[in-house]
Amino acid sequence: MTISLIVLAAGPAAAEALPAAEAAWRAFLRGDVAGATQAAREGLRSSPDNARFVHVLALADTTAVFPATSADDLAKGVRREQADDHEAALAGLTAARDAYAASGDSLGLLVATERLAALWIETRDYPAALEALPVTLELAGSLGQPLAAAQARLNLGRVLVRSRQVEEAAGYLDAALATAVAHDIPAWEAGAHLALSIVSRLHMDLDISLAHREAALDAYTRAGDEAGQARCLHYIGTIHIFKGELTHAASMLHRGEAMAREIGADEVLSGCLGDLAGIDYLIGNYDNALAQYAEATRLAGDPRRRGWYLLNSGSILAYQGRHEEALAVYEEAHAAMIAAGDHRNVASILQVKGQSLCELRRYDEGLARLDEAIDYARAWELPLEEAYALHFKGHALLDLGRLDAAAAALSAAGGVAEATGYFDITESALLGRAKVARAQGRLDEALAHLEQAVDIVNTVRRRSGGSAGLQSGYFSQVGRSFEEMISVLGDLHAAQPESGHDRRAFDTAQMAKARSLLDLLAEAEVDLRVRAGTGYQEREAEILGGIASLQERLQAADPDSAAIMEAEIARLESRLDVLEAELREADPRYAELRYPHPCTLAEAQGEVLHEGELLLEYQLGKEESHLFAVTRDGFRMLDLPAREELERRVRDLLPMLRDYNVTGAEAAYYAPAARELARLLLDPVTEELTGASRVLIVPDGALHYLPFEALPVRDGGGARFSSLPFLVLEKEVAYAPSVSALQRLRASPGFPSSAGGLMVVADPIQAAPEQQSVFARVAGASGLRPVPHADEEIEALAATGFEPFILHRHGDASVAALAASPLSLGCRYLHFSAHGLFNEQSPQYSGLALSADPDGGDDGFLSVSEIFALDLDCAQVTLSACSSALGEQIDGEGLVGLTRAFLYAGARGVVSALWDIPGLGAAAFMSDYYGGLAAGTASASALAATKRGMIRGGTRDGLDLAHPALWAAFVLTGG
């Protein structure tokens, strides 16, 4: 977005004439040191007591001598200020100010006080600066000194911004900017733009903030100030981070880093490296983040900044399970924050040290640190840090089996959190208390705690108004309450089989799935409110603003007033219900995300499932997992092994599934491992499978990467892959991110039969490594090569006979190709022959690598958040070349995030490749599959038929086509 800065800094048409001394000062400010020196010397000959000439000559000529005591003190103070000798500068400038005041020299008083104010800003003594600057502004006005007035306004604006008094600051900064522009003083222009950029950023006017920072960069460039340019590049990068434009951010930060290294600007270099590390932290590139934080820490002069970098490094190490290393880093961070006087972060560091010690099972030390954090937080009146430390202490005691002590700590944490509105700690404390009650056999009490926790989750989300900023960082932590609630309901079902607890567990699982989708939207910074019409937004904002105001006043209300406020909140929430109902009518797709209505078991059986369909929903848990088996007239909840065992078996099988060369044509190694997984995942529902023709699977965790079609449903079958009893030989198989998503898809209007064409986006031009999106790099796509055998795939698709056949290839295979929906172009199907990347560490950064348009600011990476914003009305999207660098944790969120985004953007189904198919395999598979679609076969049936054909197809190019590596990768979600 391009924003004109004329409206930001309208100055006078022509600069007013400057007094001679200010003209000399202007020359110095513009880099004309020789001219400034000459003008100052000449001025002092005629006006030996003129403090401005003294100021300029002291700056321009460090050898100049001043006979008058006050002038000598001023010169010494100015020179010591330039040398960062703050103590000596303060002494000299104070002596000069007092002398000028005593002699009645107003100009001298102005200059000395002006320099003192600048010194106080440099040393962060903002109260002293705020007291001095209005004096300088008044003196400058009375003496007719426009530059002095502009500097006073500039510095007042800066101090007010740093004190977060931004509304008052903007007026001073605008006036200072106008004078700087009129008198062509680029350094002051840059300073004003940077301060105004902070005002805009605090108002979240990010485009205007970015425009100010770009204008500052231009001003520093005109001034020849390389340090200022490097600083601006750093600040521009931070705005791109705020905007979620991480590739642009990284580009700016790398430019700032290079310039800062060249000129030796260590603080700027530290800042650039710290923010580059932050980007890597965000996208899950942890090792790179650690390396950059280490260098940023070494260069940081400010102890607070050093402490931040160390704390972030420790957090990464703890996340990676490297707790011994984390503890050493936390010790350094602790010392830095003590030096900075940052009590809040000192308490936080004590807390995380306690957590790491407990993770290392050094519980006595860990609990001691947590108690220290609690005492420290209480001493400094830090209720958030106190509540966190109490809550972590409670969970550590729970791990030790000290249940009564755990309950006491968790209750105390919940009390502090509830009193101060920290809903995330309240929810986690309730979860801990539920675990205590469950361990003590009090299942009804455990359920009551969990119901309260889940109610908090839903209430906070509802009142957030779809704000990504509020949701991100909280809702991704609350899945544990849903998981525990399902387990408790499972326990109750085992004890009371006829009480319907199993059905309620199914409904809870649907709430959890709805939660995980909103988590993804929040983390991808998709603000759902922008999808609603203006009228809806205004009405919603009014209601939510009223609720927020009442909640704030509720904290200090007496009981009678509190009851009235609670009633008013309930009334406003009923208005929100009405608004939700209207929205569901006007835009059901948006409403399902903004106000999710999880599908109930009764709805799944009566509205979603068709005759002959079996729904299998898996829910993996730390202590136990569960399987819900649903048909139109049957339902069962079954217990499965814990997440760790199931995911270990999946991980062991995946190399044999993904790589033909691991097993070759012999099934001797594959069959036992695959059959064991089938025994755990499918055999418990053998009865239901017998009567089903199609299986709909809602996976969880690593199961997202397991093609169930490739599991043998019976023992035996021989040594060849073609003889194994694969599930796909007997059933059609499709997947869904949730039952609710399937419900919405099946309620969507039928796709028009008049649209029968195929749009293909294929073989994009891969960006050079230095231009590549940071998202692509972290997803394991560094140095991406062209899609293998794209030409053959395009030819195969063209030969299937779809009309129209629209091809976007090479440079045209870009985001711009998706400007019009496939339906509007007469196309039923949208096919991508481009690298799809699943980011498991940070699923919001999954996406497609398309052709870049650097001139248009497009890095070529089509991310999840960008896909959500598209209109891709079509029957099906196909992603034929996908890959994932699977790390230690494979939750499946990278894959499911990408498919969910396409489903929300308008696709009725998504066929995606779980791994790259070797050789010409993808082209051959797609030729057969699209041939089935062209003949009118439904997606699931065409996909099953293609796979069965390959299993029975013998060999091609020396490869056994029955090997799952050649056909099992392609799975259908939705449809």
Tab-separated table of C-alpha atoms in Angstrom, residues 362-679:
chain	number	residue	atom	x	y	z
A	362	ARG	CA	15.101	-31.830	40.299
A	363	TYR	CA	11.854	-31.092	42.056
A	364	ASP	CA	13.239	-29.800	45.355
A	365	GLU	CA	15.304	-27.141	43.584
A	366	GLY	CA	12.514	-26.385	41.134
A	367	LEU	CA	9.888	-25.909	43.822
A	368	ALA	CA	12.307	-23.701	45.774
A	369	ARG	CA	12.759	-21.453	42.710
A	370	LEU	CA	8.996	-21.308	42.186
A	371	ASP	CA	8.496	-20.329	45.841
A	372	GLU	CA	11.164	-17.656	45.358
A	373	ALA	CA	9.276	-16.400	42.285
A	374	ILE	CA	6.032	-16.290	44.278
A	375	ASP	CA	7.643	-14.336	47.142
A	376	TYR	CA	9.398	-11.940	44.742
A	377	ALA	CA	6.183	-11.293	42.792
A	378	ARG	CA	4.282	-10.581	45.992
A	379	ALA	CA	7.007	-8.226	47.236
A	380	TRP	CA	6.849	-6.187	44.033
A	381	GLU	CA	3.050	-6.496	43.646
A	382	LEU	CA	3.159	-8.469	40.388
A	383	PRO	CA	-0.042	-10.539	40.458
A	384	LEU	CA	0.372	-12.036	36.972
A	385	GLU	CA	3.811	-13.430	37.779
A	386	GLU	CA	2.558	-14.614	41.188
A	387	ALA	CA	-0.358	-16.466	39.589
A	388	TYR	CA	1.866	-18.096	36.952
A	389	ALA	CA	4.379	-19.292	39.528
A	390	LEU	CA	1.624	-20.675	41.791
A	391	HIS	CA	0.050	-22.458	38.856
A	392	PHE	CA	3.324	-24.061	37.739
A	393	LYS	CA	4.050	-25.051	41.332
A	394	GLY	CA	0.658	-26.752	41.477
A	395	HIS	CA	1.314	-28.739	38.305
A	396	ALA	CA	4.780	-29.784	39.577
A	397	LEU	CA	3.252	-31.023	42.825
A	398	LEU	CA	0.643	-32.878	40.762
A	399	ASP	CA	3.435	-34.633	38.843
A	400	LEU	CA	4.937	-35.659	42.181
A	401	GLY	CA	1.627	-37.098	43.337
A	402	ARG	CA	1.389	-34.618	46.221
A	403	LEU	CA	-2.242	-34.082	45.447
A	404	ASP	CA	-3.422	-32.050	48.445
A	405	ALA	CA	-0.510	-29.619	48.161
A	406	ALA	CA	-1.105	-29.376	44.409
A	407	ALA	CA	-4.777	-28.583	44.956
A	408	ALA	CA	-3.864	-25.797	47.420
A	409	ALA	CA	-1.360	-24.161	45.029
A	410	LEU	CA	-3.715	-24.421	42.066
A	411	SER	CA	-6.599	-22.999	44.079
A	412	ALA	CA	-4.406	-20.067	45.142
A	413	ALA	CA	-3.313	-19.505	41.524
A	414	GLY	CA	-6.910	-19.519	40.364
A	415	GLY	CA	-7.899	-17.058	43.086
A	416	VAL	CA	-5.212	-14.524	42.116
A	417	ALA	CA	-5.918	-15.006	38.413
A	418	GLU	CA	-9.668	-14.648	38.761
A	419	ALA	CA	-9.357	-11.502	40.869
A	420	THR	CA	-7.142	-9.861	38.261
A	421	GLY	CA	-8.759	-11.213	35.074
A	422	TYR	CA	-5.969	-13.558	33.932
A	423	PHE	CA	-8.315	-16.054	32.318
A	424	ASP	CA	-5.580	-18.284	30.846
A	425	ILE	CA	-4.198	-19.061	34.317
A	426	THR	CA	-7.716	-19.538	35.676
A	427	GLU	CA	-8.393	-22.129	32.974
A	428	SER	CA	-5.090	-23.950	33.545
A	429	ALA	CA	-5.562	-23.966	37.320
A	430	LEU	CA	-9.008	-25.509	36.890
A	431	LEU	CA	-7.464	-28.149	34.613
A	432	GLY	CA	-4.935	-28.987	37.322
A	433	ARG	CA	-7.615	-29.219	39.988
A	434	ALA	CA	-9.584	-31.540	37.700
A	435	LYS	CA	-6.546	-33.806	37.385
A	436	VAL	CA	-6.216	-33.873	41.163
A	437	ALA	CA	-9.887	-34.797	41.565
A	438	ARG	CA	-9.624	-37.474	38.859
A	439	ALA	CA	-6.551	-38.989	40.501
A	440	GLN	CA	-8.461	-39.135	43.785
A	441	GLY	CA	-11.424	-40.841	42.097
A	442	ARG	CA	-13.798	-37.858	42.294
A	443	LEU	CA	-14.854	-37.906	38.649
A	444	ASP	CA	-17.943	-35.713	39.023
A	445	GLU	CA	-15.857	-33.007	40.690
A	446	ALA	CA	-13.204	-33.320	37.982
A	447	LEU	CA	-15.875	-32.901	35.331
A	448	ALA	CA	-17.270	-29.822	37.084
A	449	HIS	CA	-13.827	-28.165	37.079
A	450	LEU	CA	-13.377	-28.958	33.395
A	451	GLU	CA	-16.818	-27.653	32.493
A	452	GLN	CA	-15.888	-24.379	34.156
A	453	ALA	CA	-12.530	-24.299	32.302
A	454	VAL	CA	-14.149	-24.947	28.920
A	455	ASP	CA	-16.799	-22.331	29.659
A	456	ILE	CA	-14.000	-19.793	30.258
A	457	VAL	CA	-12.436	-20.742	26.919
A	458	ASN	CA	-15.684	-20.280	25.036
A	459	THR	CA	-16.663	-17.063	26.837
A	460	VAL	CA	-13.307	-15.389	26.291
A	461	ARG	CA	-13.246	-16.396	22.643
A	462	ARG	CA	-16.769	-15.102	22.116
A	463	ARG	CA	-15.980	-11.795	23.789
A	464	SER	CA	-12.744	-11.401	21.854
A	465	GLY	CA	-14.750	-10.388	18.800
A	466	GLY	CA	-12.656	-12.599	16.535
A	467	SER	CA	-9.560	-10.577	17.361
A	468	ALA	CA	-6.463	-12.466	16.293
A	469	GLY	CA	-4.370	-10.389	18.667
A	470	LEU	CA	-6.260	-11.555	21.743
A	471	GLN	CA	-6.699	-15.133	20.642
A	472	SER	CA	-3.138	-15.835	19.568
A	473	GLY	CA	-0.935	-17.163	22.330
A	474	TYR	CA	-3.869	-18.187	24.531
A	475	PHE	CA	-6.209	-20.540	22.704
A	476	SER	CA	-3.347	-22.663	21.400
A	477	GLN	CA	-2.712	-23.607	25.036
A	478	VAL	CA	-6.192	-24.677	26.035
A	479	GLY	CA	-6.618	-27.915	24.091
A	480	ARG	CA	-5.504	-29.739	27.219
A	481	SER	CA	-8.804	-29.000	28.976
A	482	PHE	CA	-10.814	-30.516	26.138
A	483	GLU	CA	-8.505	-33.552	26.052
A	484	GLU	CA	-8.841	-34.108	29.805
A	485	MET	CA	-12.602	-33.640	29.644
A	486	ILE	CA	-12.902	-36.364	26.990
A	487	SER	CA	-10.832	-38.685	29.172
A	488	VAL	CA	-12.927	-37.990	32.265
A	489	LEU	CA	-16.100	-38.597	30.281
A	490	GLY	CA	-14.528	-41.836	29.070
A	491	ASP	CA	-13.925	-42.862	32.691
A	492	LEU	CA	-17.520	-42.008	33.571
A	493	HIS	CA	-18.763	-43.971	30.554
A	494	ALA	CA	-16.796	-47.026	31.703
A	495	ALA	CA	-18.392	-46.734	35.130
A	496	GLN	CA	-21.891	-45.804	33.910
A	497	PRO	CA	-22.278	-47.182	30.350
A	498	GLU	CA	-25.924	-46.176	29.989
A	499	SER	CA	-25.564	-42.551	31.125
A	500	GLY	CA	-24.622	-41.021	27.768
A	501	HIS	CA	-21.164	-39.849	28.784
A	502	ASP	CA	-19.718	-41.320	25.574
A	503	ARG	CA	-22.054	-39.180	23.465
A	504	ARG	CA	-21.059	-36.114	25.433
A	505	ALA	CA	-17.389	-37.009	24.896
A	506	PHE	CA	-18.059	-36.981	21.123
A	507	ASP	CA	-19.645	-33.529	21.366
A	508	THR	CA	-16.651	-32.297	23.407
A	509	ALA	CA	-14.293	-33.582	20.718
A	510	GLN	CA	-16.180	-31.463	18.172
A	511	MET	CA	-15.725	-28.382	20.366
A	512	ALA	CA	-12.003	-29.159	20.507
A	513	LYS	CA	-11.812	-29.367	16.695
A	514	ALA	CA	-13.591	-26.021	16.358
A	515	ARG	CA	-11.099	-24.580	18.842
A	516	SER	CA	-8.101	-25.836	16.889
A	517	LEU	CA	-9.332	-24.124	13.705
A	518	LEU	CA	-9.727	-20.800	15.490
A	519	ASP	CA	-6.249	-21.309	16.964
A	520	LEU	CA	-4.885	-21.617	13.448
A	521	LEU	CA	-6.692	-18.464	12.324
A	522	ALA	CA	-5.373	-16.534	15.320
A	523	GLU	CA	-1.793	-17.711	14.824
A	524	ALA	CA	-1.975	-16.949	11.101
A	525	GLU	CA	-3.253	-13.475	12.075
A	526	VAL	CA	-6.485	-13.876	10.128
A	527	ASP	CA	-8.764	-11.339	11.774
A	528	LEU	CA	-12.213	-12.756	11.102
A	529	ARG	CA	-13.929	-9.432	11.634
A	530	VAL	CA	-12.674	-8.112	8.308
A	531	ARG	CA	-14.871	-10.649	6.515
A	532	ALA	CA	-18.085	-9.176	7.815
A	533	GLY	CA	-19.916	-6.239	6.296
A	534	THR	CA	-19.371	-2.758	7.702
A	535	GLY	CA	-22.769	-2.656	9.405
A	536	TYR	CA	-22.106	-5.944	11.119
A	537	GLN	CA	-18.662	-4.806	12.270
A	538	GLU	CA	-20.054	-1.600	13.763
A	539	ARG	CA	-22.841	-3.376	15.637
A	540	GLU	CA	-20.493	-6.055	16.908
A	541	ALA	CA	-17.898	-3.471	18.006
A	542	GLU	CA	-20.575	-1.549	19.923
A	543	ILE	CA	-21.754	-4.680	21.760
A	544	LEU	CA	-18.268	-5.975	22.534
A	545	GLY	CA	-17.105	-2.535	23.631
A	546	GLY	CA	-20.014	-2.366	26.065
A	547	ILE	CA	-19.180	-5.814	27.449
A	548	ALA	CA	-15.500	-4.893	27.856
A	549	SER	CA	-16.338	-1.657	29.680
A	550	LEU	CA	-18.696	-3.433	32.068
A	551	GLN	CA	-16.166	-6.151	32.775
A	552	GLU	CA	-13.548	-3.534	33.645
A	553	ARG	CA	-15.903	-1.732	36.028
A	554	LEU	CA	-17.006	-5.060	37.497
A	555	GLN	CA	-13.575	-5.551	39.085
A	556	ALA	CA	-14.157	-2.793	41.650
A	557	ALA	CA	-17.964	-2.914	41.956
A	558	ASP	CA	-19.868	-3.571	45.183
A	559	PRO	CA	-22.206	-6.613	45.252
A	560	ASP	CA	-25.359	-4.668	44.358
A	561	SER	CA	-23.714	-2.861	41.454
A	562	ALA	CA	-22.046	-6.071	40.320
A	563	ALA	CA	-25.423	-7.813	40.006
A	564	ILE	CA	-26.729	-4.983	37.821
A	565	MET	CA	-23.609	-5.094	35.636
A	566	GLU	CA	-23.805	-8.868	35.244
A	567	ALA	CA	-27.410	-8.509	34.097
A	568	GLU	CA	-26.387	-5.859	31.572
A	569	ILE	CA	-23.582	-8.101	30.260
A	570	ALA	CA	-26.138	-10.896	29.829
A	571	ARG	CA	-28.413	-8.508	27.909
A	572	LEU	CA	-25.585	-7.487	25.593
A	573	GLU	CA	-24.648	-11.109	25.015
A	574	SER	CA	-28.234	-11.843	24.009
A	575	ARG	CA	-27.906	-9.063	21.412
A	576	LEU	CA	-24.759	-10.836	20.191
A	577	ASP	CA	-26.832	-14.023	19.816
A	578	VAL	CA	-29.274	-12.162	17.565
A	579	LEU	CA	-26.384	-10.763	15.530
A	580	GLU	CA	-24.935	-14.254	15.167
A	581	ALA	CA	-28.251	-15.621	13.887
A	582	GLU	CA	-28.440	-12.840	11.282
A	583	LEU	CA	-24.893	-13.541	10.195
A	584	ARG	CA	-25.547	-17.276	9.799
A	585	GLU	CA	-28.326	-16.402	7.399
A	586	ALA	CA	-26.248	-13.857	5.450
A	587	ASP	CA	-22.872	-15.648	5.341
A	588	PRO	CA	-22.930	-19.161	6.796
A	589	ARG	CA	-19.340	-19.912	5.825
A	590	TYR	CA	-17.976	-16.933	7.759
A	591	ALA	CA	-20.364	-17.508	10.666
A	592	GLU	CA	-19.198	-21.097	11.078
A	593	LEU	CA	-15.702	-19.820	11.774
A	594	ARG	CA	-16.589	-16.696	13.722
A	595	TYR	CA	-19.235	-18.418	15.870
A	596	PRO	CA	-18.590	-22.166	15.453
A	597	HIS	CA	-21.525	-24.473	16.036
A	598	PRO	CA	-19.904	-27.874	16.650
A	599	CYS	CA	-21.755	-30.728	15.038
A	600	THR	CA	-23.565	-32.902	17.577
A	601	LEU	CA	-23.757	-36.691	17.399
A	602	ALA	CA	-27.451	-36.495	16.507
A	603	GLU	CA	-26.685	-34.102	13.633
A	604	ALA	CA	-23.808	-36.279	12.409
A	605	GLN	CA	-26.060	-39.318	12.269
A	606	GLY	CA	-29.148	-37.593	10.901
A	607	GLU	CA	-27.723	-34.925	8.568
A	608	VAL	CA	-24.081	-35.601	7.700
A	609	LEU	CA	-23.566	-39.314	7.151
A	610	HIS	CA	-24.974	-41.105	4.130
A	611	GLU	CA	-26.095	-44.701	4.000
A	612	GLY	CA	-23.104	-47.057	4.009
A	613	GLU	CA	-20.685	-44.492	5.461
A	614	LEU	CA	-18.614	-45.068	8.590
A	615	LEU	CA	-17.103	-42.095	10.409
A	616	LEU	CA	-13.939	-42.788	12.438
A	617	GLU	CA	-12.764	-39.858	14.574
A	618	TYR	CA	-9.484	-40.265	16.449
A	619	GLN	CA	-8.557	-38.223	19.503
A	620	LEU	CA	-4.993	-38.723	20.769
A	621	GLY	CA	-4.156	-38.038	24.387
A	622	LYS	CA	-1.109	-38.036	26.623
A	623	GLU	CA	-2.387	-40.810	28.889
A	624	GLU	CA	-4.940	-42.507	26.642
A	625	SER	CA	-6.471	-41.987	23.219
A	626	HIS	CA	-10.015	-42.527	21.987
A	627	LEU	CA	-11.827	-43.542	18.835
A	628	PHE	CA	-15.398	-42.552	18.003
A	629	ALA	CA	-17.055	-44.862	15.465
A	630	VAL	CA	-20.289	-43.421	14.016
A	631	THR	CA	-22.786	-44.739	11.467
A	632	ARG	CA	-26.291	-43.495	10.726
A	633	ASP	CA	-27.692	-45.907	13.306
A	634	GLY	CA	-24.728	-46.788	15.538
A	635	PHE	CA	-22.147	-45.203	17.821
A	636	ARG	CA	-19.274	-46.454	19.937
A	637	MET	CA	-16.473	-44.815	21.952
A	638	LEU	CA	-13.366	-46.991	22.239
A	639	ASP	CA	-10.114	-46.647	24.162
A	640	LEU	CA	-6.811	-46.651	22.280
A	641	PRO	CA	-3.153	-46.498	23.393
A	642	ALA	CA	-1.629	-43.135	24.369
A	643	ARG	CA	-0.428	-40.644	21.770
A	644	GLU	CA	3.237	-41.529	22.247
A	645	GLU	CA	2.811	-45.197	21.302
A	646	LEU	CA	0.609	-44.504	18.279
A	647	GLU	CA	2.841	-41.743	16.957
A	648	ARG	CA	5.945	-43.892	17.435
A	649	ARG	CA	4.402	-46.613	15.291
A	650	VAL	CA	3.369	-44.088	12.638
A	651	ARG	CA	6.870	-42.641	12.596
A	652	ASP	CA	8.370	-46.110	12.180
A	653	LEU	CA	6.065	-46.867	9.241
A	654	LEU	CA	6.375	-43.562	7.359
A	655	PRO	CA	9.823	-44.163	5.803
A	656	MET	CA	8.568	-47.452	4.310
A	657	LEU	CA	5.469	-45.663	3.006
A	658	ARG	CA	7.214	-42.612	1.568
A	659	ASP	CA	10.360	-44.116	0.043
A	660	TYR	CA	10.158	-47.011	-2.418
A	661	ASN	CA	13.855	-47.764	-1.927
A	662	VAL	CA	13.510	-48.552	1.785
A	663	THR	CA	11.703	-51.841	1.057
A	664	GLY	CA	11.899	-52.298	-2.695
A	665	ALA	CA	9.279	-54.620	-4.184
A	666	GLU	CA	9.211	-56.939	-1.186
A	667	ALA	CA	6.527	-56.391	1.478
A	668	ALA	CA	8.282	-58.446	4.163
A	669	TYR	CA	9.239	-55.436	6.305
A	670	TYR	CA	6.272	-53.226	5.513
A	671	ALA	CA	3.434	-55.673	6.098
A	672	PRO	CA	4.068	-56.468	9.823
A	673	ALA	CA	4.467	-52.796	10.810
A	674	ALA	CA	1.436	-51.690	8.797
A	675	ARG	CA	-0.655	-54.570	10.082
A	676	GLU	CA	0.221	-53.720	13.686
A	677	LEU	CA	-1.021	-50.167	13.171
A	678	ALA	CA	-4.197	-51.512	11.566
A	679	ARG	CA	-4.647	-53.805	14.549
